[in-house]
Coordinates of C-alpha atoms and ligand atoms in Angstrom, one line a residue:
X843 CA -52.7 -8.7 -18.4
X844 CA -54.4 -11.0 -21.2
X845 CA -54.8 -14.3 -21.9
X846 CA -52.2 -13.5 -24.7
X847 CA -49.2 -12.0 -22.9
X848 CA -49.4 -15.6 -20.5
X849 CA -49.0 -17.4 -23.7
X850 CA -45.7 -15.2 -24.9
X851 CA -44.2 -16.1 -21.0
X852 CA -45.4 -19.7 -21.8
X853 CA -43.1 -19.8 -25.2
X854 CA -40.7 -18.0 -23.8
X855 CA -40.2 -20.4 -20.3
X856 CA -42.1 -23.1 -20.2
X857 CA -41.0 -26.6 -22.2
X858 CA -43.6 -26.9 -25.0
X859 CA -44.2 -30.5 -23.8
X860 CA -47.7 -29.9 -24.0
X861 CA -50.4 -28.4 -27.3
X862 CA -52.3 -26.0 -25.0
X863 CA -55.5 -24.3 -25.4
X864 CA -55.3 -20.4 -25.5
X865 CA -57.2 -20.7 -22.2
X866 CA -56.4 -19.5 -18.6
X867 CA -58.0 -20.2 -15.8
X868 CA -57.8 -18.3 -12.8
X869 CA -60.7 -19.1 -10.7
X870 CA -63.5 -22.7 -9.9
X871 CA -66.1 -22.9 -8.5
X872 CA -67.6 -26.6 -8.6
X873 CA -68.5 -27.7 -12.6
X874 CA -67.7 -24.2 -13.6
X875 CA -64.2 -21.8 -14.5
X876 CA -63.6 -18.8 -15.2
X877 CA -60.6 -17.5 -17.6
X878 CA -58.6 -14.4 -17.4
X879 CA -61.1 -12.8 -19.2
X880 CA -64.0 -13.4 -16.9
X881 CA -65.6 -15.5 -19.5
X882 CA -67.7 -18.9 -18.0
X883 CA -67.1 -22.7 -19.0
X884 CA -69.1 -25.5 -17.6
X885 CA -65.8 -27.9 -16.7
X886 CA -66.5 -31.6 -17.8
X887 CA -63.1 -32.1 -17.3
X888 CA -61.9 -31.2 -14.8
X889 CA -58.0 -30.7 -14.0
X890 CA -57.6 -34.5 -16.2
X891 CA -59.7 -35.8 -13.4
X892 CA -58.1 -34.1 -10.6
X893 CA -60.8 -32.2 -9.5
X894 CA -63.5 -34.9 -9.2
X895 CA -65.4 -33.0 -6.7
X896 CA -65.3 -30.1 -8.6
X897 CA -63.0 -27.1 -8.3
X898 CA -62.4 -25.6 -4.4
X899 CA -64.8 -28.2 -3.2
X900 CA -65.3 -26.0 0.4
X901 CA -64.3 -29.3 2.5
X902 CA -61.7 -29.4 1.0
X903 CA -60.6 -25.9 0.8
X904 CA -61.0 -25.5 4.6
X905 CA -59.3 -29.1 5.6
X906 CA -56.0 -27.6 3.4
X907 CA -57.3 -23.9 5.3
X908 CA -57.0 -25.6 8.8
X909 CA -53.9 -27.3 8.3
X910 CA -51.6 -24.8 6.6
X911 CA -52.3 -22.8 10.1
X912 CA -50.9 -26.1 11.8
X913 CA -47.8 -28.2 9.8
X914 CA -47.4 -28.1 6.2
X915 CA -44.9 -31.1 6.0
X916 CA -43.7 -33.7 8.4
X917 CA -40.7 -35.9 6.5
X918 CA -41.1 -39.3 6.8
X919 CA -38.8 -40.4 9.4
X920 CA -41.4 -39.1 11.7
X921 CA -45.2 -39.7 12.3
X922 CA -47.8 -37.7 11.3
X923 CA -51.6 -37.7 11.8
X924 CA -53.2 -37.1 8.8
X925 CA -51.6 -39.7 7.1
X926 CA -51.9 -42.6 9.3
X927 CA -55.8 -41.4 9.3
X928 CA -56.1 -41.5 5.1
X929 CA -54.4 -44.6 5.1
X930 CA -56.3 -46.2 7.0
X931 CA -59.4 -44.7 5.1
X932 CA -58.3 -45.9 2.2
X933 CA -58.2 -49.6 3.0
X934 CA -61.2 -49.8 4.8
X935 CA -62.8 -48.5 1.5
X936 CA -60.6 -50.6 -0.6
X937 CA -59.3 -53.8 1.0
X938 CA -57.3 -54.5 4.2
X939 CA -53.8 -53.4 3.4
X940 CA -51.0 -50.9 3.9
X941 CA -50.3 -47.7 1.8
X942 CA -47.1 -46.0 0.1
X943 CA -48.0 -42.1 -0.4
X944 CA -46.3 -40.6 -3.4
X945 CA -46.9 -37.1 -5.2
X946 CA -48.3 -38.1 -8.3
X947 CA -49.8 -41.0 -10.3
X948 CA -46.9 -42.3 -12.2
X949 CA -45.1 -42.4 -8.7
X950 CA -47.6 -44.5 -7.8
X951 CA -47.2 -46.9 -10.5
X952 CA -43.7 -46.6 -10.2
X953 CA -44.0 -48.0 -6.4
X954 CA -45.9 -50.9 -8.0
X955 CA -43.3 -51.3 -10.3
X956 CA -40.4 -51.9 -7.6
X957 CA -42.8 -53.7 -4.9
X958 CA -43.2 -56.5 -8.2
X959 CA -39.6 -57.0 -9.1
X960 CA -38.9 -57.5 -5.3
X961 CA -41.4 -59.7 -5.0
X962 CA -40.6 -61.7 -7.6
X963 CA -36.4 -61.1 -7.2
X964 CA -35.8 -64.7 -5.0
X965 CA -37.1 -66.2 -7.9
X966 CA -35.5 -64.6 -10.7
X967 CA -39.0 -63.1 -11.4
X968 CA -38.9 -59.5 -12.6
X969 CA -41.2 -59.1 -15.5
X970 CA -44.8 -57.3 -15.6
X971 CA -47.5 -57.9 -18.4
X972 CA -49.0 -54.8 -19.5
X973 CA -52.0 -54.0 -22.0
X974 CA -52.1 -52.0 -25.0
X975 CA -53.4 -48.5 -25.4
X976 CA -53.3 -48.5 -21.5
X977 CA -51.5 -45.3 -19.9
X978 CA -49.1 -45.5 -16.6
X979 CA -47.2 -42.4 -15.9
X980 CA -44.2 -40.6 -17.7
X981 CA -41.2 -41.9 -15.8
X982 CA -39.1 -44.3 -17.8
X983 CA -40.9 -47.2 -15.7
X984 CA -44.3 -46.5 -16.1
X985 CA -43.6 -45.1 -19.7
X986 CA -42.3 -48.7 -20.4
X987 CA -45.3 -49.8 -18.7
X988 CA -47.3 -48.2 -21.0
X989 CA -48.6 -49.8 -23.7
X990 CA -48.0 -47.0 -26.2
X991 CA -45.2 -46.7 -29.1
X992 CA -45.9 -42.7 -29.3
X993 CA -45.3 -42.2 -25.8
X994 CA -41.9 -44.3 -25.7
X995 CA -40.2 -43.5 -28.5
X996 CA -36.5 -41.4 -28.0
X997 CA -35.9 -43.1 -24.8
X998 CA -34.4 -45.8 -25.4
X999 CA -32.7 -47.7 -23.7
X1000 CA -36.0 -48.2 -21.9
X1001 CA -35.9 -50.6 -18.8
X1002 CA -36.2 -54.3 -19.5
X1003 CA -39.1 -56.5 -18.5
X1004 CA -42.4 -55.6 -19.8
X1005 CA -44.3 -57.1 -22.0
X1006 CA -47.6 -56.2 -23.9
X1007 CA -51.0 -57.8 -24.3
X1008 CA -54.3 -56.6 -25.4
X1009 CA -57.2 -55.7 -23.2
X1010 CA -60.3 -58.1 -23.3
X1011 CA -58.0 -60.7 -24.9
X1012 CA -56.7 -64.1 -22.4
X1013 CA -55.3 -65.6 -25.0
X1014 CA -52.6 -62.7 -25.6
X1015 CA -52.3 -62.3 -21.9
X1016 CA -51.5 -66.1 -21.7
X1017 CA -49.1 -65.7 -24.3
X1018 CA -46.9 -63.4 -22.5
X1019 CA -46.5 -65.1 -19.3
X1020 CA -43.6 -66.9 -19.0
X1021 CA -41.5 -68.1 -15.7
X1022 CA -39.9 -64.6 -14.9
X1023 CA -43.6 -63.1 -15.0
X1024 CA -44.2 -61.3 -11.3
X1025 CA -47.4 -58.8 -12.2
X1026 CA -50.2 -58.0 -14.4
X1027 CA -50.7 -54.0 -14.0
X1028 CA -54.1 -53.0 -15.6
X1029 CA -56.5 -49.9 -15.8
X1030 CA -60.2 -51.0 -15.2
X1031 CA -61.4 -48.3 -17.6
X1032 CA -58.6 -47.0 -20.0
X1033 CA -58.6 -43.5 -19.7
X1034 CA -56.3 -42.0 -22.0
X1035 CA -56.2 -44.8 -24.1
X1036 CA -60.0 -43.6 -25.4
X1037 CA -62.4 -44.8 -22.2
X1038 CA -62.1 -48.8 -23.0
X1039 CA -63.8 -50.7 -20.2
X1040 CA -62.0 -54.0 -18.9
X1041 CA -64.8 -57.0 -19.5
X1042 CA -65.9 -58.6 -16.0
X1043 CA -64.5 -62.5 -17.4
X1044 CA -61.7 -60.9 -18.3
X1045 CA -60.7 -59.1 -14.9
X1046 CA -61.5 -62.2 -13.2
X1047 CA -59.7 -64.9 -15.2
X1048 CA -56.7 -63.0 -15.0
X1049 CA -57.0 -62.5 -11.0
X1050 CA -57.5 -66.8 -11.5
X1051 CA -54.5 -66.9 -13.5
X1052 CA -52.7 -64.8 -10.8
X1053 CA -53.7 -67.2 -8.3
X1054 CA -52.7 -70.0 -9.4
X1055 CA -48.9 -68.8 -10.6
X1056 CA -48.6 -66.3 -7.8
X1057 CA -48.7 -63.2 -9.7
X1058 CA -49.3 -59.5 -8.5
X1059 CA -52.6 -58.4 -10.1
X1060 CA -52.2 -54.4 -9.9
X1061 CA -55.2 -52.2 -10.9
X1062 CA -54.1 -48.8 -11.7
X1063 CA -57.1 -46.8 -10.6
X1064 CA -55.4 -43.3 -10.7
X1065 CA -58.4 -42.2 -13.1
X1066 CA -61.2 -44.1 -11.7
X1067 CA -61.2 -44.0 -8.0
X1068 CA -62.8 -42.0 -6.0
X1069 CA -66.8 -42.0 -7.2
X1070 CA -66.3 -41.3 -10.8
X1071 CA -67.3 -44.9 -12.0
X1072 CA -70.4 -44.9 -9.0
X1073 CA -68.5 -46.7 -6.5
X1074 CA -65.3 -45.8 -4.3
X1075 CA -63.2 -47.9 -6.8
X1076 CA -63.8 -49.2 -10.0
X1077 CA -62.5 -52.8 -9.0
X1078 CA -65.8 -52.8 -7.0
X1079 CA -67.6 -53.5 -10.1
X1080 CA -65.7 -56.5 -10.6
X1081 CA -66.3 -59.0 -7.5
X1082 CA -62.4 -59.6 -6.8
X1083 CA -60.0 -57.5 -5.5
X1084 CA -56.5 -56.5 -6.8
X1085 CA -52.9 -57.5 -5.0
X1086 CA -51.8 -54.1 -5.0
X1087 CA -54.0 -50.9 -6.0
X1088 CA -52.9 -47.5 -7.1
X1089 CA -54.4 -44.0 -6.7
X1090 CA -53.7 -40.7 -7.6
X1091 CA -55.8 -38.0 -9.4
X1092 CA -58.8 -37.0 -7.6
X1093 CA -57.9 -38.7 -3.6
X1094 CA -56.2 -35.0 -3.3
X1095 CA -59.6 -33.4 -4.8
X1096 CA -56.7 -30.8 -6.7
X1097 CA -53.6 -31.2 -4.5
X1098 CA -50.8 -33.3 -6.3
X1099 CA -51.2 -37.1 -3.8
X1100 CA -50.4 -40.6 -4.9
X1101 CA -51.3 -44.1 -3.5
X1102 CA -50.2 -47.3 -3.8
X1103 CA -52.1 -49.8 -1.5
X1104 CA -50.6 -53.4 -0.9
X1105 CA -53.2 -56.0 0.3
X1106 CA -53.0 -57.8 3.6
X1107 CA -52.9 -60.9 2.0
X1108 CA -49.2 -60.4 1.1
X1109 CA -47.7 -61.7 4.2
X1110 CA -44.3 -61.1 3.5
X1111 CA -42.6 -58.0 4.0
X1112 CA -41.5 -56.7 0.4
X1113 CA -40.3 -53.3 0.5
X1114 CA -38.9 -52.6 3.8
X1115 CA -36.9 -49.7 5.8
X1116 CA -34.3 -48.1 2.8
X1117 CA -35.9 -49.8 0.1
X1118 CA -38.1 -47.2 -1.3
X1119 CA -38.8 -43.4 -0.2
X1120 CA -39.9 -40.1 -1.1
X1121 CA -39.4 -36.8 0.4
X1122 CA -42.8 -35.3 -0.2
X1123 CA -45.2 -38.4 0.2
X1124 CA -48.3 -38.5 1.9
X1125 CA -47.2 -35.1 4.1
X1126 CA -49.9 -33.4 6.3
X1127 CA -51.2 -30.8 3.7
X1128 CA -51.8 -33.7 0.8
X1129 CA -53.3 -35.9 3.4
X1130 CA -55.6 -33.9 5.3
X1131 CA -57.2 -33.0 1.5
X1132 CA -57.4 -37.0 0.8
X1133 CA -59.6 -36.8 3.9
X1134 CA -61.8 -34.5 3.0
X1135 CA -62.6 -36.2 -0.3
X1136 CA -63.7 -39.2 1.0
X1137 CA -65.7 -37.2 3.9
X1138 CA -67.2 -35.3 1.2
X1139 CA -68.1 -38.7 -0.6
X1140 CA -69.5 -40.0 2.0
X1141 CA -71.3 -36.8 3.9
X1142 CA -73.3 -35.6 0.2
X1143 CA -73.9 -39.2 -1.0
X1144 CA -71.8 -38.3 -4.0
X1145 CA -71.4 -42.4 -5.1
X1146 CA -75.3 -42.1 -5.5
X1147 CA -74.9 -38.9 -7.6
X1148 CA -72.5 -40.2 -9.4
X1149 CA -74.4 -43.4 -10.4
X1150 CA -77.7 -40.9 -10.9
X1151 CA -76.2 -38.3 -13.3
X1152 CA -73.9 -41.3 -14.8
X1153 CA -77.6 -43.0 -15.9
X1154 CA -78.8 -39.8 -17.2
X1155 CA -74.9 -38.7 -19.4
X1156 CA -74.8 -42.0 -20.6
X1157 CA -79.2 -42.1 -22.1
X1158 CA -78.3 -38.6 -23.3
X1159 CA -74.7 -39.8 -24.9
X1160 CA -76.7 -42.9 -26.7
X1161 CA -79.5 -40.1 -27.7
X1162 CA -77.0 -37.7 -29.7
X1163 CA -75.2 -41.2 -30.9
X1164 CA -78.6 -42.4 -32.6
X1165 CA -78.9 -38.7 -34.0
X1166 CA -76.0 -38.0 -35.4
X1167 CA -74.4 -40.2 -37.4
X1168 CA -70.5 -39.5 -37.2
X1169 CA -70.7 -40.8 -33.7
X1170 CA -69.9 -44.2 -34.1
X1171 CA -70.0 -45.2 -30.1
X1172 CA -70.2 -44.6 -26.5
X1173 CA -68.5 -46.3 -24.1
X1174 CA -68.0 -45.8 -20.4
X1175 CA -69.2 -46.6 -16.7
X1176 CA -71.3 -43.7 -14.9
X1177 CA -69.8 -40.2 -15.1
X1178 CA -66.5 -41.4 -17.1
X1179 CA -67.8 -41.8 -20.8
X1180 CA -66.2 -42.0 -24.0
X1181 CA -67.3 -40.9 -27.2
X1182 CA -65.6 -42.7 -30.0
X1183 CA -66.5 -40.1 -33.7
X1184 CA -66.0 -41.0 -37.2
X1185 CA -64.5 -38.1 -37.8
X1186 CA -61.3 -35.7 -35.8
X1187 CA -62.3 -35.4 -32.0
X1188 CA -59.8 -32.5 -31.0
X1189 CA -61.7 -29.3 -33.5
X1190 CA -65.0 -30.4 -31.5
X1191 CA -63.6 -30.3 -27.7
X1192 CA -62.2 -26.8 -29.4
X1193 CA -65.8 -25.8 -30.8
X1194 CA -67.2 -27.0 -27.4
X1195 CA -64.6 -24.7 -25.6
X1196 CA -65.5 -21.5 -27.8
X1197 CA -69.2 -22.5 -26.5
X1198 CA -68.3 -22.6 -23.4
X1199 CA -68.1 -26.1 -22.5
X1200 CA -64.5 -28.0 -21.3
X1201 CA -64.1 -31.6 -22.4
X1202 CA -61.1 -33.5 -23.7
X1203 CA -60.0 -35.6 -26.3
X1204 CA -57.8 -38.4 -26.5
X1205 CA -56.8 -41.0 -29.1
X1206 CA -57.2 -38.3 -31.8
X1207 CA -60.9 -39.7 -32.0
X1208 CA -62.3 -39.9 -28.8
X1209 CA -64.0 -37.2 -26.8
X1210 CA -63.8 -37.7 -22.9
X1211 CA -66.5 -36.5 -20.8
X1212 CA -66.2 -36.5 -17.2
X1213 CA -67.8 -34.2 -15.0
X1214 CA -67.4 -33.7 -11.7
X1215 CA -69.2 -36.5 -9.4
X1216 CA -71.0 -34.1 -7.1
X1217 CA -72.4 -32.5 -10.6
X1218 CA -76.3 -30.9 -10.7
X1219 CA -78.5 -32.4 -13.2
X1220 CA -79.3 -28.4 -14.1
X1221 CA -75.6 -28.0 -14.7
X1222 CA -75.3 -31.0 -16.5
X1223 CA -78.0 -30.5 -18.5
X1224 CA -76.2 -27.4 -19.4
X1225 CA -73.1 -29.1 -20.8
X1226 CA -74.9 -31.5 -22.9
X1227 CA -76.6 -28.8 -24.3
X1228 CA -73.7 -27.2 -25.7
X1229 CA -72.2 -30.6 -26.5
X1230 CA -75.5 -31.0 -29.0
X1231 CA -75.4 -27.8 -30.0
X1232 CA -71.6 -28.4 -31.3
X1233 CA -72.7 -31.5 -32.5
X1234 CA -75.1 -29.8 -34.9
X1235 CA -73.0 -27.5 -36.1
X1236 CA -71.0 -30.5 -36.9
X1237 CA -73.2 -32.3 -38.6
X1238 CA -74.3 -29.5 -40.9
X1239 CA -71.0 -29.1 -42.1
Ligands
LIG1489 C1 -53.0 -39.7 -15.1 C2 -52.7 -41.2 -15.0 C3 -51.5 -41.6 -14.6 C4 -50.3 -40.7 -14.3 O1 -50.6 -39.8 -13.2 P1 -49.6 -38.6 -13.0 O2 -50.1 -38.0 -11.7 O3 -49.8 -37.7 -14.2 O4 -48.2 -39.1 -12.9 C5 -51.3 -43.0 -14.4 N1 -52.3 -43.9 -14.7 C6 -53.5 -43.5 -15.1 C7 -54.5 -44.5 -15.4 C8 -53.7 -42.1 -15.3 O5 -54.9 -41.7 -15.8

């Protein structure tokens, strides 16, 4: 079995929704991943963020080990351990609040979604302000939600109520409140939409205008919880605190887990028994993963790592940027950096790739680099190399 004859079963069976690399991965160990082949990569990306403690992190691995042996799922109209636990790890890291489990990121956003237009429903208040380039989910929500043409277009009819506005800009957020406004859903770092960084007055004039009109302010922190911007969440950065806060992406350190935590300070009860529901959500085996993350964050000092190697990727970043001159700029917090080129980003991930190096590209332009947070400054070290190295060949045509 090759590489090749999983590529004729992918044509063959599997929607084309995605451009795929000719690259299959069968086994990780931390940073590194090995193909079908046996060849190595150095993983600076790893599972789209997913695996932010690298792949088969071993706490991990034997949390989902010891609790396969026990229950694998509980439904929801009973109680079960490991979820009460996570949740309430989860807000003592993030705010005091209460948690909605889903499967996936967009579910989480989704949950956002319906907790703002019941909010705002007594009032006639349904509508959520949105920011360009900014990235949501795939469901027809959080695809509405998302502030990207591309991403929308053939679905129409899409559902009503969202409106656009441009990150780092008050004026067009002021713009597009109006008197059926109920939310302002944000990503603190824009991921896919090319690693753009929220400004600090910008985060917290809009949590003043929330304030003062009674809006939800919702960070979307499926990319950038969980170490990968040096603390737990990114909103830590900020000196406020969100309304509602979703997570996704690396809380299961691989397994498919979605959050969406509602702060205390909402007193009244929004969505209540039948009003929202999921069959999978927050079940033992997804759970007891989300707690070994943050044991493993907290146990290895893995915010501090994170923050260390951050310092070092981001002087190396600004190093090949002041060498080479179709870089035009890096961008980023810690270990989740952008680098914005002059020229197509998507044939240098591939050149990295053939080198032996994973990264991604987004925004046809941008390169995305982020490693795993528990990351060795010898491996990392390693990656940039090859990243240089491709960025020579680059440059010399
Ligand atoms: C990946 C991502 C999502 C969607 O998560 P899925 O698990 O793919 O549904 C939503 N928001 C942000 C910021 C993301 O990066």
């Amino acid at each position: 079995m090759k590489t090749r004859d999983i590529e004729r079963l992918y044509k063959e069976y599997i929607l084309p929704t995605y451009t795929r690399a000719p690259l299959c991965l069968v086994k990780g160990k931390g940073a590194r991943v090995w193909d079908l082949e046996g060849k190595e990569y150095l993983d600076f990306f790893p599972g789209w963020g997913v695996s932010g403690l690298g792949h088969c992190h071993p706490t991990v691995v034997n949390a989902l080990k010891n609790q396969a042996r026990k229950i694998l799922h509980v439904s929801n109209n009973f109680l079960n351990v490991k979820q009460a636990f996570l949740a309430q790890e989860i807000s003592k890291a993030a705010f005091p609040g209460r948690v909605f489990f889903s499967n996936s990121g967009a579910e989480a956003n989704e949950t956002a979604v319906k907790f703002a237009r019941k909010y705002g429903s007594e009032q006639g208040r349904y509508e959520m302000i949105t920011m360009r380039q900014s990235f949501h989910g795939r469901t027809l929500a959080t695809l509405t939600a998302t502030g990207q043409e591309k991403i929308q277009e053939g679905f129409a009819p899409l559902p009503e109520g969202f409106r656009y506005s441009d990150l780092n800009d008050l004026e067009s957020v002021k713009k597009q409140v109006t008197h059926k406004t109920a939310a302002i859903l944000l990503e603190l770092i824009q991921g896919e939409g090319g690693i753009r960084v929220a400004a600090p007055e910008f985060v917290r004039e809009l949590r003043r205008i929330c304030d003062a009109k009674n809006l939800l302010l919702i960070f979307d922190e499926v990319q950038t919880a969980m170490g990968r911007t040096g603390k737990m969440f990114a909103f830590q950065h900020y000196g406020i605190e969100p309304d509602l806060l979703t997570l996704a992406k690396s809380l299961g350190g691989g397994v498919p887990i979605g959050a969406c935590l509602v702060s205390r300070k909402i007193q009244k009860e929004i969505l209540t028994p039948g009003t929202h529901g999921t069959t999978y959500g927050g079940n033992p085996l997804v759970c007891a993963a989300g707690l070994a993350v943050f044991k493993a964050i907290q146990r290895e000092g893995l915010l501090q790592n994170a923050v260390k190697m951050g310092e070092f990727l981001g002087r190396r970043l600004e190093a090949m940027k002041a060498r080479f001159s179709f870089i035009r700029e890096v961008r980023g917090m810690a270990l989740m950096r952008g680098v914005e080129l002059l020229i197509p980003g998507a044939p240098v991930a591939d050149k990295a790739r053939e080198k032996g190096l994973l990264i991604n590209c987004t925004q046809d332009h941008v390169l995305r680099i982020m490693p795993p947070i528990n990351i060795s400054k010898k491996i990392l070290t390693a990656g940039l190399k090859i990243l240089e190295n491709t960025f020579e060949e680059i440059g010399n045509g």
